[in-house]
Short mmCIF file of C-alpha atoms in Angstrom, two decimals:
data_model
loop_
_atom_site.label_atom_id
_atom_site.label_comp_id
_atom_site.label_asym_id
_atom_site.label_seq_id
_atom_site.Cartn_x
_atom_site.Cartn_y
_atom_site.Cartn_z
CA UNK A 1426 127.34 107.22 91.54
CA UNK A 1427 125.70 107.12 87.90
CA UNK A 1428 122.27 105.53 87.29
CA UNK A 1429 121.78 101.92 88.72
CA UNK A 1430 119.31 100.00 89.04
CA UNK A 1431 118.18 98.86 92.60
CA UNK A 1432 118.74 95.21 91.41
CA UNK A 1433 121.94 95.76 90.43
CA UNK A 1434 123.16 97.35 93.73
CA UNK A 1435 126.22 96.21 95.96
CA UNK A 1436 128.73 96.85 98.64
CA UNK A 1437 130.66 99.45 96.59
CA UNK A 1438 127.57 101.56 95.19
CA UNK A 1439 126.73 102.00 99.22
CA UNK A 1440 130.63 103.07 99.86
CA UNK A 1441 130.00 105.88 96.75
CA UNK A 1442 127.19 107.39 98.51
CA UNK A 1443 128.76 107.49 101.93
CA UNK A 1444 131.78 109.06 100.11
CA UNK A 1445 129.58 111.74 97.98
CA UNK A 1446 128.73 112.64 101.50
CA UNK A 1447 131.72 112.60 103.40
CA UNK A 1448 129.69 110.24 105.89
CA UNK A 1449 131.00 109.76 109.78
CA UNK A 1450 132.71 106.12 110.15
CA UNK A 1451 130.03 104.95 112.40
CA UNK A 1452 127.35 105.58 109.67
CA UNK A 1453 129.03 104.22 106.95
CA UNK A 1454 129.48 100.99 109.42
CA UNK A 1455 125.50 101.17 109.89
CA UNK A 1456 125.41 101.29 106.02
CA UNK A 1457 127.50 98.28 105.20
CA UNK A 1458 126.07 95.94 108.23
CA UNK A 1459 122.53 96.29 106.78
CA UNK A 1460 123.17 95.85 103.21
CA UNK A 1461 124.54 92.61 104.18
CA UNK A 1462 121.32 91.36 105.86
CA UNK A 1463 119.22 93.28 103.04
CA UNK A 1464 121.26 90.65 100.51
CA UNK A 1465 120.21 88.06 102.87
CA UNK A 1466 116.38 88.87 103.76
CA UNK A 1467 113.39 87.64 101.75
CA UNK A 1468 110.83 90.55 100.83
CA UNK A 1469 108.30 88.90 103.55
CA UNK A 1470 110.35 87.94 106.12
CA UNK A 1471 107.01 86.62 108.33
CA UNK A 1472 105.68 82.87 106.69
CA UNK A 1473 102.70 83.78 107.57
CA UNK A 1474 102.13 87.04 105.33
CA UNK A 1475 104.24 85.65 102.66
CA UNK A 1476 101.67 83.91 100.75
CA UNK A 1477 99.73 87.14 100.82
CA UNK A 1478 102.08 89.92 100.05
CA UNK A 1479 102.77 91.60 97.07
CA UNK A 1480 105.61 93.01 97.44
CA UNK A 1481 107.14 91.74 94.54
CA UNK A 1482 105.74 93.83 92.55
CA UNK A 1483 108.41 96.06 92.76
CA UNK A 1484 110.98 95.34 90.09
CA UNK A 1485 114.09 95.86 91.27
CA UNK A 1486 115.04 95.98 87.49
CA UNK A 1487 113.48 99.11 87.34
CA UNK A 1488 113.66 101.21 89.94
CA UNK A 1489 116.47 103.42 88.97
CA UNK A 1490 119.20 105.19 91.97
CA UNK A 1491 121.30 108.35 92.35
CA UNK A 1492 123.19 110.17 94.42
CA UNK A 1493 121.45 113.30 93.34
CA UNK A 1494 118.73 113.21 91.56
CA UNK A 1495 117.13 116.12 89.10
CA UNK A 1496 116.12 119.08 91.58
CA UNK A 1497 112.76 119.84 89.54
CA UNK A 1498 109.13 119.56 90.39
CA UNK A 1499 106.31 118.32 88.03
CA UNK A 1500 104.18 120.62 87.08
CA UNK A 1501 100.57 119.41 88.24
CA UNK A 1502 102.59 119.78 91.80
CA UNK A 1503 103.33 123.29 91.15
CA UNK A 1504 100.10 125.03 92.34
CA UNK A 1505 100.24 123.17 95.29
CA UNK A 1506 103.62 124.55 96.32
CA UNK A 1507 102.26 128.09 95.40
CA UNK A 1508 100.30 127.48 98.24
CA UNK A 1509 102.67 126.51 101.09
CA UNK A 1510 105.07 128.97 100.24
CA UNK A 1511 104.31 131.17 103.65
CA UNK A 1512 103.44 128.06 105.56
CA UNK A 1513 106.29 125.99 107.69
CA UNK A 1514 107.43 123.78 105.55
CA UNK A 1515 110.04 121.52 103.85
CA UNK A 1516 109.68 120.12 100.17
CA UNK A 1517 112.14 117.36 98.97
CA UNK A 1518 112.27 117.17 95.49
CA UNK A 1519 114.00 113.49 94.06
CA UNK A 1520 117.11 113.13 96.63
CA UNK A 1521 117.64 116.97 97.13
CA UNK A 1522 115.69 119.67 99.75
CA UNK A 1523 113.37 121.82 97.11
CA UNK A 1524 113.31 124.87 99.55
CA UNK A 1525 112.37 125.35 103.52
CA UNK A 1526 110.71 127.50 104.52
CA UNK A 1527 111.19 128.18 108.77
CA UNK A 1528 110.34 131.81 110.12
CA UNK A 1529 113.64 133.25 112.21
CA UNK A 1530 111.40 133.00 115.38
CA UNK A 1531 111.02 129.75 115.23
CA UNK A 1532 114.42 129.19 114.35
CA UNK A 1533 115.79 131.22 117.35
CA UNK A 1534 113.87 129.09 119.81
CA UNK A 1535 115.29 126.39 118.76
CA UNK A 1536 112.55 124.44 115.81
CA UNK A 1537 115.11 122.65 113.20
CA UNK A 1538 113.69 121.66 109.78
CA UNK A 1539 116.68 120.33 107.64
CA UNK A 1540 118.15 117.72 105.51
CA UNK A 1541 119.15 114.43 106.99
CA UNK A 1542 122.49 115.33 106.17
CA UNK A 1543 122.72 118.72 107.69
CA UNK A 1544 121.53 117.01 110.56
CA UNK A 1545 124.07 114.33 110.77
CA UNK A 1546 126.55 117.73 110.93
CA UNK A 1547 124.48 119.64 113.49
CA UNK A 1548 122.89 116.83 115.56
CA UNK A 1549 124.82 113.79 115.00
CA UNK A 1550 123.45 112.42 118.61
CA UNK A 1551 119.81 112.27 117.54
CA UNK A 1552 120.38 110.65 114.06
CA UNK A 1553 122.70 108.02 115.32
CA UNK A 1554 119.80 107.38 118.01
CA UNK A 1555 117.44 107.04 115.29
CA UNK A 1556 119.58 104.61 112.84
CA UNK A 1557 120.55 102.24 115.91
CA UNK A 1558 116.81 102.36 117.31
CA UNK A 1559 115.57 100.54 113.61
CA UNK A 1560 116.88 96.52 113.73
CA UNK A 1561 117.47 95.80 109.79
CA UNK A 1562 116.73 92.11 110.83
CA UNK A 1563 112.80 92.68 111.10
CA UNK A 1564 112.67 93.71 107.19
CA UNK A 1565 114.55 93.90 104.21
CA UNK A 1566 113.65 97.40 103.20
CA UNK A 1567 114.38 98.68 106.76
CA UNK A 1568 118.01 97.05 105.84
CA UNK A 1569 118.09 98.20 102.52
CA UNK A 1570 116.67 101.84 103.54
CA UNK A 1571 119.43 102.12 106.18
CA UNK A 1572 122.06 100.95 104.00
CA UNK A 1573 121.24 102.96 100.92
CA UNK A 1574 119.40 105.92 101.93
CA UNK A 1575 120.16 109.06 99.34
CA UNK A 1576 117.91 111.72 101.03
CA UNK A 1577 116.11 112.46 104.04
CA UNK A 1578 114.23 115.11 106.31
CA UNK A 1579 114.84 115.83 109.88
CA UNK A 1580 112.43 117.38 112.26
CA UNK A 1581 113.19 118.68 115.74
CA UNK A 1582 110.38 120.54 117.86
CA UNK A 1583 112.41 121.55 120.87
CA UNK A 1584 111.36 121.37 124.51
CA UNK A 1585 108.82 122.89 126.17
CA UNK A 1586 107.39 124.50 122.29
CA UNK A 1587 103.80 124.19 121.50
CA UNK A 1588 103.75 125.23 117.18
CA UNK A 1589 100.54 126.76 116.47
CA UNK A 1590 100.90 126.40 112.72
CA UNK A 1591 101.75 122.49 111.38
CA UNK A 1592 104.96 122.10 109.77
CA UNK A 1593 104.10 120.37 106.43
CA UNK A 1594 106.26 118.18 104.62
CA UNK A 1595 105.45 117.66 100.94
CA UNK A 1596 107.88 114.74 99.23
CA UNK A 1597 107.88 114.04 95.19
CA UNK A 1598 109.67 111.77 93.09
CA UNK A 1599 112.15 113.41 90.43
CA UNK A 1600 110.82 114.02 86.81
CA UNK A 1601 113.73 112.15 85.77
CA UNK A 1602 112.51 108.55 86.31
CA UNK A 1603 115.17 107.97 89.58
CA UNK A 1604 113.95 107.06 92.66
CA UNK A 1605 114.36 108.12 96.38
CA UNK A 1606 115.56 106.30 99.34
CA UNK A 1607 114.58 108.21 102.31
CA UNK A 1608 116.15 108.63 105.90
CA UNK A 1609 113.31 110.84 107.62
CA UNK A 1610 113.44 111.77 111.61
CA UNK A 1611 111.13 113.73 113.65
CA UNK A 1612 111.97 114.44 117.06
CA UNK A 1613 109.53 116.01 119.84
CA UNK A 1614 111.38 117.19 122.89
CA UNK A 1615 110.11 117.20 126.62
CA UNK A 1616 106.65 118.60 126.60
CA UNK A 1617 106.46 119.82 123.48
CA UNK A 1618 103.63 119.96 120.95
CA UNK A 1619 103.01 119.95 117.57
CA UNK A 1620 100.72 119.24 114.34
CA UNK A 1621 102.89 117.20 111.07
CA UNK A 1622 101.60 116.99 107.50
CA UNK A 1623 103.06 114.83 105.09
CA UNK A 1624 102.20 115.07 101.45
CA UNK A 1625 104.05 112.08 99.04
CA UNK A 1626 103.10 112.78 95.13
CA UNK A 1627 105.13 111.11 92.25
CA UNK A 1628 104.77 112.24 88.15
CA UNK A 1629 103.21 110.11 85.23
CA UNK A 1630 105.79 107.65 84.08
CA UNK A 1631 106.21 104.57 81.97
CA UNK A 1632 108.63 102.95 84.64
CA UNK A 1633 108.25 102.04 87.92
CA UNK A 1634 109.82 104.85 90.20
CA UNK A 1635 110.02 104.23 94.30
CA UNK A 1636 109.46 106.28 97.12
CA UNK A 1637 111.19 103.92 99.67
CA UNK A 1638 110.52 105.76 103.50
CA UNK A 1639 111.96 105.10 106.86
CA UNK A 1640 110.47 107.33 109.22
CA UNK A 1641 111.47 107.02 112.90
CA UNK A 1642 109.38 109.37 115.24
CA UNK A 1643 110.82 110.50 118.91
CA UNK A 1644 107.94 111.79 120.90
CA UNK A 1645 109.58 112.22 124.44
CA UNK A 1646 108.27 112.57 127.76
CA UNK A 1647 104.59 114.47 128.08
CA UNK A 1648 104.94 115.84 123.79
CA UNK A 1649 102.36 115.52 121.92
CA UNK A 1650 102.19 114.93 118.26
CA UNK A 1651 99.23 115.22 115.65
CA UNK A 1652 100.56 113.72 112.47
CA UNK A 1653 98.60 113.11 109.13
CA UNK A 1654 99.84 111.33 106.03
CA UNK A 1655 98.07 111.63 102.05
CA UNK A 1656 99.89 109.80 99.50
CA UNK A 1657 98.83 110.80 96.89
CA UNK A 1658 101.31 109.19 94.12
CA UNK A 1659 100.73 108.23 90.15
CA UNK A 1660 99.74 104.40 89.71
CA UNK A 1661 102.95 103.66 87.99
CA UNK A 1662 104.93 104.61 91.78
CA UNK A 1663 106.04 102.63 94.35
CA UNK A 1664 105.63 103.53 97.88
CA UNK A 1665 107.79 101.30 100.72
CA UNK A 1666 107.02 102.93 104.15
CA UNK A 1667 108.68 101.75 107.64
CA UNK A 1668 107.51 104.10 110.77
CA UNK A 1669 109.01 103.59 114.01
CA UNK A 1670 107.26 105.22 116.57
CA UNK A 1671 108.88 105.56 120.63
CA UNK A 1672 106.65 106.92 122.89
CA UNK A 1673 107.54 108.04 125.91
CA UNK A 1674 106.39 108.51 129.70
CA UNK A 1675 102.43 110.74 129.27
CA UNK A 1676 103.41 111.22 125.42
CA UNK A 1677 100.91 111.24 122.73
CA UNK A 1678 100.51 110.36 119.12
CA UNK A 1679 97.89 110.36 116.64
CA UNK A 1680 98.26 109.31 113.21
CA UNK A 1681 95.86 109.74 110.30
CA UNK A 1682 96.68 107.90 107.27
CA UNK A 1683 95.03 108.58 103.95
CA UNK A 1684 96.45 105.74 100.98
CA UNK A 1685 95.06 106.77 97.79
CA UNK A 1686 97.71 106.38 94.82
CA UNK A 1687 100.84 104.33 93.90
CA UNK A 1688 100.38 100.45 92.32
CA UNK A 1689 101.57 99.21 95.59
CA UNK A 1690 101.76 100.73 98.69
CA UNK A 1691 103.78 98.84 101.67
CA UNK A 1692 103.36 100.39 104.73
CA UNK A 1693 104.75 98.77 107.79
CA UNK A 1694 104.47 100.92 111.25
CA UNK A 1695 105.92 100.24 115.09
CA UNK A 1696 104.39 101.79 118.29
CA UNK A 1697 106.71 101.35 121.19
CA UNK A 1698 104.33 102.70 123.98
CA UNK A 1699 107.42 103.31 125.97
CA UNK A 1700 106.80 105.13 129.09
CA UNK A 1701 104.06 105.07 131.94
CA UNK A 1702 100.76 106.53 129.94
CA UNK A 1703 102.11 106.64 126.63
CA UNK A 1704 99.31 106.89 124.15
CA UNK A 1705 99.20 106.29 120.41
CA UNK A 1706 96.35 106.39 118.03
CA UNK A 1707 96.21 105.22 114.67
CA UNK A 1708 93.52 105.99 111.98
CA UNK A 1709 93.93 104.25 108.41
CA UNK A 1710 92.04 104.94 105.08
CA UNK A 1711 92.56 103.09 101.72
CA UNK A 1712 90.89 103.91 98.97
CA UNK A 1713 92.07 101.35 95.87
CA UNK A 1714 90.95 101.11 92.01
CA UNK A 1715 92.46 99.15 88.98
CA UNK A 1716 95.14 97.07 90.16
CA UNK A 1717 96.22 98.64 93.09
CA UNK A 1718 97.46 96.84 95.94
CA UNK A 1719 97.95 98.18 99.96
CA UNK A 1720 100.25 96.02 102.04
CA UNK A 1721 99.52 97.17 105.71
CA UNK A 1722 100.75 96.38 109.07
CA UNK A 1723 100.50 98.51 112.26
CA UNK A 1724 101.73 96.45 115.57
CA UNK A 1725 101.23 98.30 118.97
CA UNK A 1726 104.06 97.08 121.39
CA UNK A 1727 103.30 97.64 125.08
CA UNK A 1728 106.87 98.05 127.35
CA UNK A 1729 105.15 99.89 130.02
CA UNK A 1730 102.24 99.88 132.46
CA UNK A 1731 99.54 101.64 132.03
CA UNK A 1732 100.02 102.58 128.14
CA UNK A 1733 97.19 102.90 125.74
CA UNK A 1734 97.03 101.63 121.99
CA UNK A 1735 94.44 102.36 119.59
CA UNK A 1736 94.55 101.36 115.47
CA UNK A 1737 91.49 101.97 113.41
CA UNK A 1738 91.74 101.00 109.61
CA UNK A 1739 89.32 101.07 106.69
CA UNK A 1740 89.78 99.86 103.52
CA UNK A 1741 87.57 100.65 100.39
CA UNK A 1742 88.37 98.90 96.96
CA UNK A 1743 86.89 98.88 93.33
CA UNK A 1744 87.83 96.85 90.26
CA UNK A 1745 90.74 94.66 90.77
CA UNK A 1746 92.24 96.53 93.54
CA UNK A 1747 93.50 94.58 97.09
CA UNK A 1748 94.58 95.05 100.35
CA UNK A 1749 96.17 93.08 103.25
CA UNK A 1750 95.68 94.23 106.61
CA UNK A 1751 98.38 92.62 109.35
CA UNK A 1752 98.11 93.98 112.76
CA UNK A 1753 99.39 92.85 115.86
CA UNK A 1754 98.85 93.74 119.66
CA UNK A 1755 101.71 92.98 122.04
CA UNK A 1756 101.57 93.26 125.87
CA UNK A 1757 105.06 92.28 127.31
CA UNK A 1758 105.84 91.57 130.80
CA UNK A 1759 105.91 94.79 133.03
CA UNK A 1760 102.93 96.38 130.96
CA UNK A 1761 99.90 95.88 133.02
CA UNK A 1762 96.75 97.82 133.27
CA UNK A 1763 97.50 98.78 129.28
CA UNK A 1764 94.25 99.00 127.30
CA UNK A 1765 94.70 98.27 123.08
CA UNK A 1766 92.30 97.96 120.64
CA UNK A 1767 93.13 96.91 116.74
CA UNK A 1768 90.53 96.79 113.94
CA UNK A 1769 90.25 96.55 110.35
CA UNK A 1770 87.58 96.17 108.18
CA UNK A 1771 87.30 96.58 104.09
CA UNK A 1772 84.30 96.92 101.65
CA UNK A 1773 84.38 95.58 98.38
CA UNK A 1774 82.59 97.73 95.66
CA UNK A 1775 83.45 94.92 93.13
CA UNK A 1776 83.48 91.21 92.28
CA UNK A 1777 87.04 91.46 91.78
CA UNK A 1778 88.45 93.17 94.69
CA UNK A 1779 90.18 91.47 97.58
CA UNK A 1780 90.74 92.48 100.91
CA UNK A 1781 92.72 89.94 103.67
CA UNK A 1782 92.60 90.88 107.32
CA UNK A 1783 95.18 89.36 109.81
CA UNK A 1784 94.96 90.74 113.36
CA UNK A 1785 96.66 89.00 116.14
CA UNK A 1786 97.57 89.39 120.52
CA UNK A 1787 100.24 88.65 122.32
CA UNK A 1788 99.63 89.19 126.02
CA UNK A 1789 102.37 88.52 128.09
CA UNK A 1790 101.13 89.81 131.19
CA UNK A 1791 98.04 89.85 133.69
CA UNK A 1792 95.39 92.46 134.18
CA UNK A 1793 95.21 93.84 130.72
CA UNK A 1794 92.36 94.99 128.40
CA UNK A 1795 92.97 94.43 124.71
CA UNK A 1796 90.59 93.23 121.69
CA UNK A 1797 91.26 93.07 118.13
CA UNK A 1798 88.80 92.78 115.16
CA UNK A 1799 88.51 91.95 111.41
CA UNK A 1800 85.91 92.30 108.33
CA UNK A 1801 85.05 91.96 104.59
CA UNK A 1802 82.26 92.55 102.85
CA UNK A 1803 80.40 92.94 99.62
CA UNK A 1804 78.24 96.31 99.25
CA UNK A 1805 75.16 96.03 100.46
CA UNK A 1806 72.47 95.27 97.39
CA UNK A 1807 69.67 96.43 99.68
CA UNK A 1808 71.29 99.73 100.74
CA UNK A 1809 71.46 99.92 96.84
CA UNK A 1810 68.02 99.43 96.05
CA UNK A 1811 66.72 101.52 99.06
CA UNK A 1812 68.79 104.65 97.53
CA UNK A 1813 68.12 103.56 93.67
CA UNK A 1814 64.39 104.07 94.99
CA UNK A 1815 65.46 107.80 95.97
CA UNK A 1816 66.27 108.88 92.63
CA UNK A 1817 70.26 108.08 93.04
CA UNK A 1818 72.05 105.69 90.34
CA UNK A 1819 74.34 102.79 91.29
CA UNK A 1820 77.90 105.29 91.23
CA UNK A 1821 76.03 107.64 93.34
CA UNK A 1822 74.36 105.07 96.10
CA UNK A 1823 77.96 103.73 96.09
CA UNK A 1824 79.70 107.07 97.74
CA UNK A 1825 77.00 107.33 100.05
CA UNK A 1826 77.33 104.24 101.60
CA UNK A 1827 81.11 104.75 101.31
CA UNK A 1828 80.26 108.05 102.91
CA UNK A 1829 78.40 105.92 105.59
CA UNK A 1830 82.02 103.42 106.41
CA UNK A 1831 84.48 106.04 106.70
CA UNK A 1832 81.99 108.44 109.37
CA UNK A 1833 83.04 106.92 112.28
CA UNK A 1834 86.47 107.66 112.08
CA UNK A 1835 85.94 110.75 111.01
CA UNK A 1836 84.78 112.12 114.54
CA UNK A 1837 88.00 112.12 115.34
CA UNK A 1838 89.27 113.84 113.17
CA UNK A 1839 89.90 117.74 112.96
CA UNK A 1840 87.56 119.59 110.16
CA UNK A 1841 90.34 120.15 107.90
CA UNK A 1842 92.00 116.46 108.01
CA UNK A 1843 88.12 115.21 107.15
CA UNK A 1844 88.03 118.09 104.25
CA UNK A 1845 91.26 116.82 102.98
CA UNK A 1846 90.38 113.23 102.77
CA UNK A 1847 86.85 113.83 101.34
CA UNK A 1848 88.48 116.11 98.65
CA UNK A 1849 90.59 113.34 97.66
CA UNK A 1850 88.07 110.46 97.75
CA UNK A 1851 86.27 113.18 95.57
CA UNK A 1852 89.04 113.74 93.12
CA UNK A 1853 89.72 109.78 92.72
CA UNK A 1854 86.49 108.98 92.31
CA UNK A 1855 86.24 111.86 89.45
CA UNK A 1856 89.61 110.85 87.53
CA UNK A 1857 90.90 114.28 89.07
CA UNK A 1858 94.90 114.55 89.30
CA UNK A 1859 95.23 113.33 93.14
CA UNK A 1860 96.75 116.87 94.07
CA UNK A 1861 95.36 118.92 97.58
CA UNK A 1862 94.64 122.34 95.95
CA UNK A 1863 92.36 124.91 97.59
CA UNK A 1864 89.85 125.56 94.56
CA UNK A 1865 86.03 125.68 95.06
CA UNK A 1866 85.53 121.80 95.58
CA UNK A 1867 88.11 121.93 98.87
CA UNK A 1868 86.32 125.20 99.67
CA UNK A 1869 83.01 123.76 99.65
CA UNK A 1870 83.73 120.46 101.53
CA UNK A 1871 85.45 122.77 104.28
CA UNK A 1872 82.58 124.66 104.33
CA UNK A 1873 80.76 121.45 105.84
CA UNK A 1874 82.69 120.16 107.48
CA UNK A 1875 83.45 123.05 110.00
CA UNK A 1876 80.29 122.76 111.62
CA UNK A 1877 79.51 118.47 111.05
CA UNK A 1878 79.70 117.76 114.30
CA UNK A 1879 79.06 120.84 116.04
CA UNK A 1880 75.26 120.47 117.41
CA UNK A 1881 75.37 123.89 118.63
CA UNK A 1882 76.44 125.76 115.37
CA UNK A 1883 73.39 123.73 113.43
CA UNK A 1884 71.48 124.38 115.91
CA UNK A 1885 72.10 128.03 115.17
CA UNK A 1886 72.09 128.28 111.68
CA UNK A 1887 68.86 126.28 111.46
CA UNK A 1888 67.36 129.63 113.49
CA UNK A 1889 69.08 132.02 111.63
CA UNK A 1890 67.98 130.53 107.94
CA UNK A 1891 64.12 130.05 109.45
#
């Protein structure tokens, strides 16, 4: 398939890629049922958020497709990948795998880090599960993702494993201008446990490229996963983002979301609490400047009794930067004594920044605890004046009380996930290249944030330094 663009697109483009691939027949059925209800689906398909959303932004005019994309990294990215070269890892570069990198141990018990397309080879089953588990008639880039995917990444953590290392997974648009439509899977056997890190980055360009993402997690019965998400892309990217999340009986997921680059970010994620004590936990930052705009919905979907839901989100904007916040708690029939809890509040550091908040319930059945919650506001002018008086100007009074916002979530958080999101808060706020690099400032911020919330190890150190 040459170089299209995404507006141009159509039944026989989809049949090229399936053919470049020598696809199965049931997946290139998949591919041509949902590019018929992609043609057919409005970018918003809710009334309700359409008036809000902007995710027209994205000109289809622009965005630019290939089967195979330019296998190259950008340099600023380089350094990073220096870094994770003896770490588990995968690094997609455009539409192509970069390089893995699984030890033979691993391997041998059974851990599979691949391509989506080795995968639909070697474990055909699981990907099939996880195509026919997303309905292309809830959004159009969930159709247009499973009709025209070009890449993809796919997980397995086997059962009964518990990884002591995280497997990261670092994804990067092509220096070439093309953009990537990805098919990404992660599967957690029976009991098994393990710690995810996704990096997204994209290069300086003077077109719009796309990172389009549909990620569909499989945590089955008593796994847990720990999964944390920076995107960290140039302002001239797009970043589309569907997670589907199935939770089974006693499994667990935690999510921690850091949105810091990209002119539009869309991220739209599912938790099916699917099992007796299924448990999910969701933790979202946003941190916008210029023009940037964050399109967010996280719905927690209750099928069981006894599950527990939990979805955090914070939003922090300067200049002319937005966000949307949709969230929605539903308790079906069947799926008593569940507890769920949905919140999302912004801060506006500017006059023109704009922030919308629409949380909603749907309880279906009896004997049910859930609660849902919603804020905007200005920064504080007092809080201003009360630091101005301690020496501090108005940039520096502003990341304390920013500081101040974000703490409460960050209890939750490991030391290194907190380190990680300060460093890039740090490097934003600077005009830094949004890149996680261990130099001094990470160093440093680790350095505190080891020991924040340990009483004991203060406690100590104030002794030892008396």
């Amino acid at each position: 398939m040459q170089k299209l663009a995404l507006s141009t697109i159509n039944p026989t483009h989809v049949d090229e890629i399936s053919a470049s691939k020598k696809e199965p027949d049931w997946l290139k059925q998949i591919r041509k049922n949902s590019f018929a209800i992609y043609e057919s689906l409005p970018p918003e398909v809710s009334p309700l958020y359409n008036k809000y959303t902007d995710a027209k932004r994205m000109n289809p005019s622009e965005v630019s497709l290939v089967t195979e994309s330019q296998n190259a990294i950008f340099d600023a990215l380089k350094p990073r990948l220096a870094e994770l070269e003896k770490e588990i890892h995968i690094i997609q570069a455009g539409t192509n795998i970069f390089r893995i990198n699984l030890p033979e141990d691993l391997k041998a018990k059974g851990v599979v880090i691949s391509s989506i397309y080795d995968a639909i080879q070697n474990n055909p089953e699981l990907v099939k599960k996880a195509l026919e588990s997303s309905d292309p008639k809830e959004d159009k880039y969930t159709a247009l993702n499973n009709a025209a995917f070009n890449s993809g990444i796919f997980v397995k953590i086997p059962k009964n494993l518990i990884l002591d290392k995280p497997i990261h997974i670092v994804s990067c648009i092509s220096p070439d201008g093309t953009s990537t439509i990805s098919k990404n899977v992660i599967v957690a056997e029976q009991s098994s446990k393990a710690s995810i890190v996704q990096e997204l980055y994209a290069p300086k360009s003077t077109s719009q490229q796309a990172y389009l993402e549909l990620l569909t997690v499989d945590a089955q019965a008593n796994s847990q996963l720990a999964m944390t998400t920076f995107q960290a892309m140039d302002q001239s990217a797009v970043n589309f983002s569907t997670r589907n999340c199935t939770i089974s009986q006693d499994a667990k997921i935690t999510w921690y979301l850091g949105l810091f680059g990209s002119m539009l970010s869309r991220y739209r994620t599912n938790y099916y609490l699917d099992g007796v004590g299924a448990y999910a936990e969701d933790a979202e930052i946003v941190f916008g400047d210029n023009e940037q705009s964050f399109d967010l919905s996280a719905n927690l979907i209750h099928k069981k009794q006894a599950t527990e839901g939990k979805v955090v989100q914070r939003s922090v904007l300067r200049n002319k930067s937005k966000s949307l916040f949709k969230g929605m708690i539903k308790i079906l029939e069947g799926a008593s004594q569940s507890r769920s809890f949905l919140s999302g509040r912004s801060i506006l550091l500017d006059k023109d920044a704009k922030s919308d908040a629409i949380p909603g319930l749907e309880i279906l059945t009896n004997d049910v605890k859930a609660t849902h919650s919603a804020s905007v506001a200005q920064v504080d002018e007092e809080q201003i004046f009360y630091l101005g008086c301690r020496c501090l100007d108005r940039a520096e009074a502003e990341r304390i009380i920013v500081e101040g916002f974000l703490e409460p979530m960050s209890r939750t958080m490991s030391y290194q996930v907190r380190a990680w999101i300060a460093y890039l808060i740090e490097s934003k706020w600077a005009g830094r290249d949004l890149v996680l690099k261990s130099d001094e400032n990470l160093r440093a911020i680790v350095e505190v944030e080891e020991v924040r919330y340990k009483e004991a190890d203060q406690i100590e150190t104030h002794y030892k330094y008396r």
